[in-house]
GROMACS .gro file of N, CA and C in nm:
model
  429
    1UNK      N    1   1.249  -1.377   2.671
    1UNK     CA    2   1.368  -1.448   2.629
    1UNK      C    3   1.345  -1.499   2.488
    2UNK      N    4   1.473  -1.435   2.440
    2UNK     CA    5   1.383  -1.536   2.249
    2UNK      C    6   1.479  -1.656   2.210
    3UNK      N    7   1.454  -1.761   2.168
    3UNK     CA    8   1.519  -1.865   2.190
    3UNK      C    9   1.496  -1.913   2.009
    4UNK      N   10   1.612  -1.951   1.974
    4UNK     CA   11   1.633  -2.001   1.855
    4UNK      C   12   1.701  -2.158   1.844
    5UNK      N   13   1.567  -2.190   1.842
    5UNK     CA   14   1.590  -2.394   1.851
    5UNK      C   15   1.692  -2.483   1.830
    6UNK      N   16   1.696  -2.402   1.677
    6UNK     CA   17   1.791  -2.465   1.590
    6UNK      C   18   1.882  -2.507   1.640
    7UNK      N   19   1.943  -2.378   1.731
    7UNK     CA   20   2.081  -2.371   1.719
    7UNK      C   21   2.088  -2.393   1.906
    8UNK      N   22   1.996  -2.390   1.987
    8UNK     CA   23   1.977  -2.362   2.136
    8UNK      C   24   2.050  -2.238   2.154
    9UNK      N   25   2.014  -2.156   2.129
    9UNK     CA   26   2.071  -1.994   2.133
    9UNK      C   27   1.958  -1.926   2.232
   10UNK      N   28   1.976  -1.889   2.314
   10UNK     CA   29   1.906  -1.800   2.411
   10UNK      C   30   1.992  -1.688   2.402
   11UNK      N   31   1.863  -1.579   2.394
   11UNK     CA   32   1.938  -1.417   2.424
   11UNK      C   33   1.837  -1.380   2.486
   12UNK      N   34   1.865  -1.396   2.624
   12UNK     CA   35   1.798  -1.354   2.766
   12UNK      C   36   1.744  -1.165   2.768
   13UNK      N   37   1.663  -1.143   2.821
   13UNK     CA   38   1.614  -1.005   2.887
   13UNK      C   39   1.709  -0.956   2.996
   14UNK      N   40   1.724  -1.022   3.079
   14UNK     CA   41   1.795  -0.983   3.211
   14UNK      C   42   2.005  -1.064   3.164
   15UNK      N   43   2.043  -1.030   3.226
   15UNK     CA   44   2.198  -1.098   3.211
   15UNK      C   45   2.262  -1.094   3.360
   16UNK      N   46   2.186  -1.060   3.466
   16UNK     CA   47   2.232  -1.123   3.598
   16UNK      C   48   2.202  -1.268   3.644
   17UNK      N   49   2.255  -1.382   3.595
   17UNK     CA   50   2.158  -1.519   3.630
   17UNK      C   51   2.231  -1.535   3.753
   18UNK      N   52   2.061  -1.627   3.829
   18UNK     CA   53   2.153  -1.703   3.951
   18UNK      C   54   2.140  -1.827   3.893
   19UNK      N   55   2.198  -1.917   3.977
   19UNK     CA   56   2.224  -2.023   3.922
   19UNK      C   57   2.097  -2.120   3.909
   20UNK      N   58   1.976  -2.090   3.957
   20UNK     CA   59   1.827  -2.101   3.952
   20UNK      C   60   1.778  -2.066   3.848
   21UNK      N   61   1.826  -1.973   3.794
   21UNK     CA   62   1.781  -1.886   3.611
   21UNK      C   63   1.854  -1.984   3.517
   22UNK      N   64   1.949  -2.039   3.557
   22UNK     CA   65   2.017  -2.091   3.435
   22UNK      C   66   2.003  -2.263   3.461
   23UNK      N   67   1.963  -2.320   3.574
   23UNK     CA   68   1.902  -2.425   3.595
   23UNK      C   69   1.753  -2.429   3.521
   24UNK      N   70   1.661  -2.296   3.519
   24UNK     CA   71   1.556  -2.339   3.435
   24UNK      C   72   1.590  -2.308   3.279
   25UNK      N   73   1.690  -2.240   3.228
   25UNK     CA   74   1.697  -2.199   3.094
   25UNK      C   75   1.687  -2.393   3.074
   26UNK      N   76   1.791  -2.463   3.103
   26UNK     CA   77   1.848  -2.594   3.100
   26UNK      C   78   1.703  -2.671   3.097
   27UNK      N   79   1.606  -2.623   3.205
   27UNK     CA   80   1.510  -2.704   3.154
   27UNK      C   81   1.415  -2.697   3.044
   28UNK      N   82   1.403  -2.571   2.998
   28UNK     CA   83   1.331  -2.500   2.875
   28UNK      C   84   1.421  -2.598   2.755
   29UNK      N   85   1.506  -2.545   2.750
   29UNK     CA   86   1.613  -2.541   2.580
   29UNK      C   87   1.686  -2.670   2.596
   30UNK      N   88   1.689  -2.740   2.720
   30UNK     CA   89   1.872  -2.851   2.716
   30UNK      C   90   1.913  -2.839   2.764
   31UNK      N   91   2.046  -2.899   2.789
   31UNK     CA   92   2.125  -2.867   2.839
   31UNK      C   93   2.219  -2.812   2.811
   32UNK      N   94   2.224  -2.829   2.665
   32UNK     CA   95   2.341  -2.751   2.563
   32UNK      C   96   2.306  -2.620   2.517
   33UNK      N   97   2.305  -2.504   2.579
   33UNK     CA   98   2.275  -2.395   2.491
   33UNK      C   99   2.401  -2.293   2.511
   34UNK      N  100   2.347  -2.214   2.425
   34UNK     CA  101   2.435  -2.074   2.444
   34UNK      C  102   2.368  -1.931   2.470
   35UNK      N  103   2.413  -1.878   2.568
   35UNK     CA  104   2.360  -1.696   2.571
   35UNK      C  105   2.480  -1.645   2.548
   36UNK      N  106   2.397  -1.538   2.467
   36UNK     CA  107   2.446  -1.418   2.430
   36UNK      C  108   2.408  -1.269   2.479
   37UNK      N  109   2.462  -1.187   2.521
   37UNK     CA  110   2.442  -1.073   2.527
   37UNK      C  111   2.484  -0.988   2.404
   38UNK      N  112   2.313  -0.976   2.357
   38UNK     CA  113   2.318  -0.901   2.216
   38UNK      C  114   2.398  -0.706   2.242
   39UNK      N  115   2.329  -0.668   2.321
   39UNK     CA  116   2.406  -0.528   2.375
   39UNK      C  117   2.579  -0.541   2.389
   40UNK      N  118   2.654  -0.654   2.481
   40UNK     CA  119   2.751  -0.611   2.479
   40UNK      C  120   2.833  -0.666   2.329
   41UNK      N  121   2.763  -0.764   2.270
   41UNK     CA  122   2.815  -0.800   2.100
   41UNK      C  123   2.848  -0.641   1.975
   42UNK      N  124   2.748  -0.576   2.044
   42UNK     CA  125   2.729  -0.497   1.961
   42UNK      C  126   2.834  -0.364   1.998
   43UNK      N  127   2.816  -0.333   2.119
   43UNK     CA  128   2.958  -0.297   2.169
   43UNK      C  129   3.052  -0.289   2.145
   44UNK      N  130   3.106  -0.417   2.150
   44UNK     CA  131   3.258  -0.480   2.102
   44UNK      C  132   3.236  -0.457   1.983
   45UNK      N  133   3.164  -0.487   1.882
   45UNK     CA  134   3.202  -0.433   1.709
   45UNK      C  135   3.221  -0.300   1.743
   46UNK      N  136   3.172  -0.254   1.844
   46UNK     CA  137   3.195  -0.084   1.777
   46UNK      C  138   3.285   0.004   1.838
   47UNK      N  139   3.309  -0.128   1.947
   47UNK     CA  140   3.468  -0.079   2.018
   47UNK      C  141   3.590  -0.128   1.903
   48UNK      N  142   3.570  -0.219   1.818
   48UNK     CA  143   3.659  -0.255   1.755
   48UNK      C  144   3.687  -0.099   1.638
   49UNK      N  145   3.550  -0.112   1.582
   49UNK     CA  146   3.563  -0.011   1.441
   49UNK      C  147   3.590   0.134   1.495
   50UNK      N  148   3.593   0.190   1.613
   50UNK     CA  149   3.664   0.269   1.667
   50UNK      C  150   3.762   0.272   1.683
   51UNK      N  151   3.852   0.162   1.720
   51UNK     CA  152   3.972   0.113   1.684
   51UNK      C  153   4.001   0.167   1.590
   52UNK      N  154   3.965   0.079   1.505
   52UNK     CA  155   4.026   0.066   1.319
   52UNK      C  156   4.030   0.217   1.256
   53UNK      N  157   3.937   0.307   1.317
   53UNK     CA  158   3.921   0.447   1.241
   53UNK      C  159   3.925   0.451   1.144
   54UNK      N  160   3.852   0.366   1.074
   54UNK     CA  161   3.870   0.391   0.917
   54UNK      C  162   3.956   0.299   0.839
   55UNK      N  163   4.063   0.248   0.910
   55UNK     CA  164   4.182   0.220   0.821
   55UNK      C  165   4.161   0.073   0.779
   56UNK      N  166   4.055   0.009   0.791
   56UNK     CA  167   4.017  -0.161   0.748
   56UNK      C  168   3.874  -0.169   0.768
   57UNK      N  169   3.810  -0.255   0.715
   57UNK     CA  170   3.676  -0.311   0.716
   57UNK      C  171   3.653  -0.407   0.837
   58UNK      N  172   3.602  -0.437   0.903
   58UNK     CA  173   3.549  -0.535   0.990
   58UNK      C  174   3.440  -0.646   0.937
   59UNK      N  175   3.506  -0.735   0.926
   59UNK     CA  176   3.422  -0.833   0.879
   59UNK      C  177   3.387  -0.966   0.965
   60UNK      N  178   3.268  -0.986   0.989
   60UNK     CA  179   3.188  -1.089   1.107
   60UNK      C  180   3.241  -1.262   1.020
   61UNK      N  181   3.254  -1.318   1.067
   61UNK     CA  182   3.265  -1.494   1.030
   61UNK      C  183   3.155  -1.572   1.047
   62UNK      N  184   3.082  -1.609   0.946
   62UNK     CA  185   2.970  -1.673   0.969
   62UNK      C  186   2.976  -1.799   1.079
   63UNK      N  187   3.096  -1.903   0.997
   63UNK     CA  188   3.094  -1.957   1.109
   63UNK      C  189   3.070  -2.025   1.221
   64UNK      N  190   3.170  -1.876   1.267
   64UNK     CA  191   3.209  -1.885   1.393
   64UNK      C  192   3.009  -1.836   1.482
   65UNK      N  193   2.931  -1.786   1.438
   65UNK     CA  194   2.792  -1.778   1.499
   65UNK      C  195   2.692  -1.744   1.383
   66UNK      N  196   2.671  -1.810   1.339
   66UNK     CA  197   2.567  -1.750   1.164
   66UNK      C  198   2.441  -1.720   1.253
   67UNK      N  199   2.356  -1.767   1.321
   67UNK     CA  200   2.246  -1.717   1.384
   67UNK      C  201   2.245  -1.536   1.481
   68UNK      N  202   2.373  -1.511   1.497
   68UNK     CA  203   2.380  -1.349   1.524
   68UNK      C  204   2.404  -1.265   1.370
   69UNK      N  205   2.339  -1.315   1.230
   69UNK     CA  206   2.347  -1.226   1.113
   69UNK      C  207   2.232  -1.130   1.155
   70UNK      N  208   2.158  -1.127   1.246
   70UNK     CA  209   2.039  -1.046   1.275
   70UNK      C  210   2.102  -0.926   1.359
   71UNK      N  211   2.220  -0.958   1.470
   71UNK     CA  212   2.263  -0.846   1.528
   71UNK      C  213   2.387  -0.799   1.507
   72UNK      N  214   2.469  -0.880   1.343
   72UNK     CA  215   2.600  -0.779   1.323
   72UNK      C  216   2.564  -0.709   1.241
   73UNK      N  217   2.472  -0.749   1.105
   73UNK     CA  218   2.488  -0.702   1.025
   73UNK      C  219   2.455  -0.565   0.935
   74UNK      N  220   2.412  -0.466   1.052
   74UNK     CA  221   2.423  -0.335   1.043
   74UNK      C  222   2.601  -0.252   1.096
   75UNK      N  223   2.634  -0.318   1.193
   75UNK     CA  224   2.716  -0.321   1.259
   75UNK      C  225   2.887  -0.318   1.144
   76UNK      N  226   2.888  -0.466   1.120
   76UNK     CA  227   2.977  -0.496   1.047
   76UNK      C  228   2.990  -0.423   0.896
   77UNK      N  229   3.147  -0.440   0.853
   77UNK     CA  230   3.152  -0.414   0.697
   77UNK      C  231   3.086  -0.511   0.629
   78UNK      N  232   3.127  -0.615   0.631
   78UNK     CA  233   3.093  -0.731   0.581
   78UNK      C  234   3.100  -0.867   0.621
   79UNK      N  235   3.064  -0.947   0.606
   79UNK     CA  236   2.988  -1.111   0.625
   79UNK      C  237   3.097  -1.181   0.504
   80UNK      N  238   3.194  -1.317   0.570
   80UNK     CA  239   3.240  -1.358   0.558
   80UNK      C  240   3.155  -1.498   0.541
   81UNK      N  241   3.184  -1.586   0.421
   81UNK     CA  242   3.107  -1.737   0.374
   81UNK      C  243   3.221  -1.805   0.370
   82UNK      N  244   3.178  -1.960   0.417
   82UNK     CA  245   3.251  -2.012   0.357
   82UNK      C  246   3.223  -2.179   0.314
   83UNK      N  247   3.079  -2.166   0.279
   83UNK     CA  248   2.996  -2.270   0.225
   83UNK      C  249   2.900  -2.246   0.179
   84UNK      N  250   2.817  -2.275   0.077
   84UNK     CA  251   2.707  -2.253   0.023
   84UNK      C  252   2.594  -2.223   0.144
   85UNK      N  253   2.587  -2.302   0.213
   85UNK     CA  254   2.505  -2.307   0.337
   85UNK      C  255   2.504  -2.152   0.416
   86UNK      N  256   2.626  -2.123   0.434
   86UNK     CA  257   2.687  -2.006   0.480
   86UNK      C  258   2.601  -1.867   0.401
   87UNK      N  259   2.629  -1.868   0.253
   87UNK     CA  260   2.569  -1.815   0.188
   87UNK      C  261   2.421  -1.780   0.157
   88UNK      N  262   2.404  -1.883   0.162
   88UNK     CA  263   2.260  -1.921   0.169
   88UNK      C  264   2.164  -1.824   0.246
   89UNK      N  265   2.209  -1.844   0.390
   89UNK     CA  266   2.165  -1.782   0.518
   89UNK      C  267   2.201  -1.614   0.524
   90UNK      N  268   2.309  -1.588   0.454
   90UNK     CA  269   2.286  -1.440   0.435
   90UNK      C  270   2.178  -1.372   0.332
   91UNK      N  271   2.153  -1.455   0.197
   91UNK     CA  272   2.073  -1.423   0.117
   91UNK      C  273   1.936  -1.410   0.192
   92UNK      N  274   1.953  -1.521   0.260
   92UNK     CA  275   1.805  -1.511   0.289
   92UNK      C  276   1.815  -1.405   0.412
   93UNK      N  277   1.883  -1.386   0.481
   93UNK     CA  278   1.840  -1.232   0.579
   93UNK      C  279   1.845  -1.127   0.520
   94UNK      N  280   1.849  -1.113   0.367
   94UNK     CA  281   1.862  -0.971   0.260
   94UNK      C  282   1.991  -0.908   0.272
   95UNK      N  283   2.124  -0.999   0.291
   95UNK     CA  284   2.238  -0.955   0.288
   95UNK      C  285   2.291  -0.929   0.146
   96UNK      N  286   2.283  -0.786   0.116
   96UNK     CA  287   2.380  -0.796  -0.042
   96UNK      C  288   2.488  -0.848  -0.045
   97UNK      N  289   2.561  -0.891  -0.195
   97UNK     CA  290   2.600  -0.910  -0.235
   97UNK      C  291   2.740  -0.816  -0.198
   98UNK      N  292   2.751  -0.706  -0.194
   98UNK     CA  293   2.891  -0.628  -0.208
   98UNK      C  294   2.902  -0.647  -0.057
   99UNK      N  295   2.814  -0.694   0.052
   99UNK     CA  296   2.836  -0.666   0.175
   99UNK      C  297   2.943  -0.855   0.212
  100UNK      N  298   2.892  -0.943   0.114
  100UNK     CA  299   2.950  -1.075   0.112
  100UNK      C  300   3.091  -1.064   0.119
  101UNK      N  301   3.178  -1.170   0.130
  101UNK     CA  302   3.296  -1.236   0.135
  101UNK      C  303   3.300  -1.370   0.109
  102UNK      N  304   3.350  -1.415   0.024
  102UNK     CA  305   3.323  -1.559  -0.016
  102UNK      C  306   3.488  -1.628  -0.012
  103UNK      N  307   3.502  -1.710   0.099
  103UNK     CA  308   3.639  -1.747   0.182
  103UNK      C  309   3.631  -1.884   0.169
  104UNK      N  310   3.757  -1.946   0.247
  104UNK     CA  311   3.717  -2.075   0.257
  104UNK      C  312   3.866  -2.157   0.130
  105UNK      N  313   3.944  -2.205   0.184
  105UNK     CA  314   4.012  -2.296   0.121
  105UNK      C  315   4.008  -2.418   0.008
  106UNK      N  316   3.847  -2.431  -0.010
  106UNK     CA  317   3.756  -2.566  -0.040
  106UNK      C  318   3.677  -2.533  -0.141
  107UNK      N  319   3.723  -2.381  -0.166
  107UNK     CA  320   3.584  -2.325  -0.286
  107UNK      C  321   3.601  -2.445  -0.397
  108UNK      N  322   3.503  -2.496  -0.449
  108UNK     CA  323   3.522  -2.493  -0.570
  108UNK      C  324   3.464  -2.428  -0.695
  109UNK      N  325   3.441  -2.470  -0.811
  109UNK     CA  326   3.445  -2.389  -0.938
  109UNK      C  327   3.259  -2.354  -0.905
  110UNK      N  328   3.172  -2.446  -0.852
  110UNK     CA  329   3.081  -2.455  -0.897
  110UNK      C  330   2.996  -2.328  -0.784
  111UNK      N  331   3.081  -2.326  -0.662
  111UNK     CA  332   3.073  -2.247  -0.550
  111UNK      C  333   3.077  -2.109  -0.581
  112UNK      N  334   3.179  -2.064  -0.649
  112UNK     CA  335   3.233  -1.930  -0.687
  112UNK      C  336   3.119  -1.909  -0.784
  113UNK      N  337   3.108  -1.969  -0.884
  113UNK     CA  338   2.990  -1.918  -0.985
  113UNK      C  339   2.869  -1.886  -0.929
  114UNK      N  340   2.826  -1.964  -0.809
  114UNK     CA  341   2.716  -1.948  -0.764
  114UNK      C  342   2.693  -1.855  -0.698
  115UNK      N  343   2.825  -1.772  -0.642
  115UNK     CA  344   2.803  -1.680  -0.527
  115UNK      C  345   2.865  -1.567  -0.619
  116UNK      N  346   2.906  -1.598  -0.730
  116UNK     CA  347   2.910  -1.435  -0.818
  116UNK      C  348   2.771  -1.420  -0.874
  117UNK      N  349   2.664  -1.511  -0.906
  117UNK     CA  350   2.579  -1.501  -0.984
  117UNK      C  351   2.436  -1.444  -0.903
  118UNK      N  352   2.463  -1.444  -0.765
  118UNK     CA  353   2.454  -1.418  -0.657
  118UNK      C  354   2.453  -1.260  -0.630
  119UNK      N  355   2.513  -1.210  -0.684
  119UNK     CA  356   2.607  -1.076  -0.699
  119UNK      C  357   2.697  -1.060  -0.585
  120UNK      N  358   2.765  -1.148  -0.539
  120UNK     CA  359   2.929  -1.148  -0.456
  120UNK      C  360   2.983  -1.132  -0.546
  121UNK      N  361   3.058  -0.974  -0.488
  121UNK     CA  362   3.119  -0.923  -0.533
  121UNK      C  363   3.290  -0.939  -0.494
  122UNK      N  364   3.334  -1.022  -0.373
  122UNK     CA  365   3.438  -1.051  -0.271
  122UNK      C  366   3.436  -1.173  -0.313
  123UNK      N  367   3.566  -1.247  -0.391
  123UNK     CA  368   3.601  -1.342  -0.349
  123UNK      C  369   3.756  -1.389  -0.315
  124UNK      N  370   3.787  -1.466  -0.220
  124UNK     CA  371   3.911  -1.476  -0.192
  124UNK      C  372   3.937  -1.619  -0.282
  125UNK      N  373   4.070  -1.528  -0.356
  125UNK     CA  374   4.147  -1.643  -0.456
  125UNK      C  375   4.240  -1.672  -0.395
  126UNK      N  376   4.250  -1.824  -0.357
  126UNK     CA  377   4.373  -1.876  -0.257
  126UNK      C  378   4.433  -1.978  -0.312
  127UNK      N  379   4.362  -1.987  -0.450
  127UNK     CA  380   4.491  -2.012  -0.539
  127UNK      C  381   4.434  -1.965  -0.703
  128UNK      N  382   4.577  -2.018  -0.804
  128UNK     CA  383   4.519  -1.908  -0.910
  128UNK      C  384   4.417  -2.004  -1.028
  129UNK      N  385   4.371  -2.183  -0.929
  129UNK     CA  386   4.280  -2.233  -1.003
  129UNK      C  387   4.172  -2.148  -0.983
  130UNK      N  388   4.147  -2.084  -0.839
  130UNK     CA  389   4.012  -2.003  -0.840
  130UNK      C  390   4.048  -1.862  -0.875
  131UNK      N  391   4.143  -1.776  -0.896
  131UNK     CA  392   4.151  -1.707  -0.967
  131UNK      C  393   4.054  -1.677  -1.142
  132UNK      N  394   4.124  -1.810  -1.180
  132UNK     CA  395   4.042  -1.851  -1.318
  132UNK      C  396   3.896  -1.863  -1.333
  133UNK      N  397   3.882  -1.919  -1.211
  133UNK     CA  398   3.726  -1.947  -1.181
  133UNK      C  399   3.616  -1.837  -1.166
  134UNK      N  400   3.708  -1.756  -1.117
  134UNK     CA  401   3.628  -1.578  -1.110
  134UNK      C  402   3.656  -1.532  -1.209
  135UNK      N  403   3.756  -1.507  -1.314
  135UNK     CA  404   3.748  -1.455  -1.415
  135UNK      C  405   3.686  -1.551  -1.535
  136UNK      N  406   3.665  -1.631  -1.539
  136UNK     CA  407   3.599  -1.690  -1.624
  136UNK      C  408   3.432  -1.682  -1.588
  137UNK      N  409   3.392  -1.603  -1.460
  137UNK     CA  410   3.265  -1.595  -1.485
  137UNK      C  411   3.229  -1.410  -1.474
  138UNK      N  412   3.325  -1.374  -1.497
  138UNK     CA  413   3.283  -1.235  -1.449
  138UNK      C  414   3.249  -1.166  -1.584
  139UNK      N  415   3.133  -1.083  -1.536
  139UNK     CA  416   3.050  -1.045  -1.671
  139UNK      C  417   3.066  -0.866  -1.689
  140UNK      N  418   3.117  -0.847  -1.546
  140UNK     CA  419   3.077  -0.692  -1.505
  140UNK      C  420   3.209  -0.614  -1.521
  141UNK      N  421   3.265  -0.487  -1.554
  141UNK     CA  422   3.380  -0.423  -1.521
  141UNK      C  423   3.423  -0.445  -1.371
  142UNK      N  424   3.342  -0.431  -1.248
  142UNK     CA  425   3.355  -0.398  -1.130
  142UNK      C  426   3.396  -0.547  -1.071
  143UNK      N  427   3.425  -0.625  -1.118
  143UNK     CA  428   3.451  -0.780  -1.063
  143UNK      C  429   3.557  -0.790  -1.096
   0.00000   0.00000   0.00000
């Protein structure tokens, strides 16, 4: 069972619990945790992008679970931010830059610079102060 503290995230070996399995997870981790079934996560992305056939990108929400960047992000188009923090945590799992999305209602000026300089290449302008904010730092044709 590999268990990630931080967050009380268990992703169990077996996924039949009795209620004896999940009475001792509770005593290991808390009482507050979460399992995941990494197999059927991975599934569903790929029941989705079968769906889509092509016609859109699929993009994961940090989020909504930032500790599964280990099992979308082969999976997914791209990784959606929407805090430095957010960001942060993809850099550090060796998430490029063109694979980013940099979202979020709250950007500000100092945010966007940081995550173009970054090489995010995605950012959502949701209004045209951050519009300005990306073109005033963009150095490259491709931005």
């Amino acid at each position: 069972m590999k268990n990630f503290k931080d967050w009380n995230l268990v992703i169990p070996e077996k996924y039949d619990f009795t209620y004896e399995d999940l009475e001792k997870i509770g005593h290991t981790y808390g009482k507050s945790f979460y399992i995941f079934d990494e197999q059927r996560l991975i599934r569903n992305i790929r029941a989705v992008k079968e769906k889509l056939a092509g016609s859109a990108q699929l993009c994961f929400s940090m989020k909504s679970n930032p500790w599964l960047i280990r099992y979308v992000q082969r999976e997914v188009d791209c990784l959606e931010v929407c805090s430095p923090g957010e960001l942060k945590r993809c850099i550090e799992a060796g998430i490029r830059g063109d694979q980013i999305v940099l979202d979020g209602v709250m950007k500000t000026e100092k945010e966007i610079h940081a995550a173009i300089k970054k090489a995010v290449e995605r950012v959502s302008a949701d209004s045209s102060k951050n519009e300005t904010y990306c073109k005033s730092d963009t150095s490259s044709d491709k931005r």
